[in-house]
Amino acid sequence: MARVFICTTCNRYDPPAAGEDAPGLQLARAMKRAAAANGSTVAVRMVECLNTCPQPCAATLREPGKIVIRFGQLGLDDAPALLAAAETYARTANGEIAESAMPERLRRKVTGLVTLGVPEAASV
Ligand code: FES
């Protein structure tokens, strides 16, 4: 099963007005809706802070034994692309996604890769 972690506390530096949901929480809900609408097996996990606070909203693709891919500057419109990236990530052996396989709108929103301890494998 693929999992995508969404920070529900973004934007930490510009909190929502009273009674409004944080943009990160809105993104997480949009991801859940997109996953349900597409019959996706991607599980959307809501977390508080992914250490990408200066570049809200943030999400991470992470699985044991795979490269961690962190995204920032995400908006609600990125939900379908992020879901597609999570599905691609799930099919990889080590989490490596070739640039050509990454949804175009997300290519400039990758804010970090953690490869420590991940064995080499061919990307999708
Ligand atoms: S508050 Fe969202 S990454 Fe820190």
Coordinates of C-alpha atoms and ligand atoms in Angstrom, one line a residue:
M1 CA 0.0 0.0 0.0
A2 CA 1.3 3.5 -0.8
R3 CA 1.0 6.2 1.7
V4 CA 1.3 9.9 1.4
F5 CA 1.8 12.1 4.4
I6 CA 0.2 15.6 4.4
C7 CA 1.0 18.3 6.9
T8 CA -2.3 19.5 8.3
T9 CA -0.7 22.4 10.2
C10 CA 0.7 24.3 7.2
N11 CA 0.8 27.2 6.9
R12 CA 2.4 27.7 10.3
Y13 CA 3.5 31.2 9.4
D14 CA 0.1 32.4 8.3
P15 CA -2.6 30.7 10.3
P16 CA -6.1 30.6 9.0
A17 CA -8.8 33.0 10.3
A18 CA -10.9 31.7 13.2
G19 CA -13.3 29.1 11.9
E20 CA -11.3 28.4 8.8
D21 CA -9.3 25.2 8.1
A22 CA -5.6 25.4 7.6
P23 CA -4.6 25.0 3.9
G24 CA -2.7 21.8 4.8
L25 CA -5.8 20.3 6.3
Q26 CA -7.8 21.4 3.2
L27 CA -5.1 19.7 1.0
A28 CA -5.3 16.5 3.0
R29 CA -9.1 16.4 2.6
A30 CA -8.8 17.1 -1.1
M31 CA -6.3 14.2 -1.3
K32 CA -8.7 11.9 0.5
R33 CA -11.5 12.9 -1.9
A34 CA -9.3 12.4 -4.9
A35 CA -8.2 9.0 -3.7
A36 CA -11.7 7.9 -3.1
A37 CA -13.0 9.2 -6.4
N38 CA -10.3 7.4 -8.3
G39 CA -10.5 4.1 -6.4
S40 CA -6.9 4.6 -5.4
T41 CA -5.2 2.4 -2.9
V42 CA -3.1 5.3 -1.7
A43 CA -3.6 5.9 2.0
V44 CA -3.6 9.6 2.9
R45 CA -2.1 10.2 6.4
M46 CA -2.6 13.4 8.2
V47 CA 0.4 14.6 10.2
E48 CA 1.5 17.7 12.0
C49 CA 4.6 19.2 10.4
L50 CA 7.0 17.7 8.0
N51 CA 9.8 20.2 8.5
T52 CA 9.0 22.1 5.3
C53 CA 7.3 24.9 7.2
P54 CA 8.8 27.8 5.1
Q55 CA 7.4 26.3 1.9
P56 CA 3.8 25.4 2.7
C57 CA 1.9 23.2 2.1
A58 CA 4.0 20.1 2.5
A59 CA 3.6 16.4 1.8
T60 CA 5.9 13.4 1.8
L61 CA 6.1 10.1 0.1
R62 CA 7.7 7.6 2.4
E63 CA 7.9 3.8 2.7
P64 CA 10.4 1.6 4.6
G65 CA 13.4 0.9 2.4
K66 CA 12.6 3.7 -0.1
I67 CA 13.8 7.1 -0.9
V68 CA 11.8 9.8 1.0
I69 CA 10.4 12.4 -1.4
R70 CA 9.3 15.7 0.2
F71 CA 7.2 18.3 -1.5
G72 CA 6.5 21.9 -0.7
Q73 CA 4.5 24.8 -2.0
L74 CA 1.5 22.6 -2.7
G75 CA -2.0 23.9 -3.3
L76 CA -5.4 22.2 -3.6
D77 CA -4.9 22.0 -7.3
D78 CA -1.9 19.7 -6.8
A79 CA -4.0 16.9 -5.2
P80 CA -4.6 14.9 -8.4
A81 CA -0.9 15.1 -9.4
L82 CA 0.3 14.2 -5.9
L83 CA -2.0 11.2 -5.9
A84 CA -0.5 10.2 -9.3
A85 CA 3.0 10.6 -7.9
A86 CA 2.1 8.5 -4.9
E87 CA 0.8 5.7 -7.1
T88 CA 4.0 5.8 -9.2
Y89 CA 6.1 5.8 -6.0
A90 CA 4.2 2.7 -4.9
R91 CA 5.3 0.8 -8.0
T92 CA 9.0 1.6 -7.5
A93 CA 11.4 -0.8 -5.8
N94 CA 13.3 2.0 -4.0
G95 CA 11.1 5.1 -4.3
E96 CA 13.1 6.7 -7.1
I97 CA 10.8 8.4 -9.6
A98 CA 12.4 9.5 -12.9
E99 CA 11.7 13.2 -13.7
S100 CA 9.8 12.1 -16.8
A101 CA 7.5 10.0 -14.6
M102 CA 6.9 12.8 -12.0
P103 CA 3.8 14.9 -12.8
E104 CA 5.1 18.0 -14.4
R105 CA 3.4 20.4 -12.0
L106 CA 5.3 18.7 -9.1
R107 CA 8.8 18.7 -10.5
R108 CA 9.7 22.1 -9.1
K109 CA 7.9 21.4 -5.8
V110 CA 10.3 18.6 -4.6
T111 CA 12.0 20.2 -1.7
G112 CA 14.0 17.2 -0.5
L113 CA 15.1 13.6 -1.1
V114 CA 16.5 11.3 1.6
T115 CA 18.4 8.4 0.1
L116 CA 20.4 7.2 3.1
G117 CA 20.4 3.5 3.4
V118 CA 18.3 2.9 0.3
P119 CA 19.7 0.2 -2.1
E120 CA 20.1 1.2 -5.7
A121 CA 17.4 0.1 -8.1
A122 CA 16.0 1.2 -11.5
S123 CA 13.5 4.0 -11.4
V124 CA 10.1 3.8 -13.0
Ligands
FES1 S1 3.8 23.2 9.6 FE1 3.6 22.1 7.7 S2 5.7 21.4 7.4 FE2 5.8 22.4 9.3

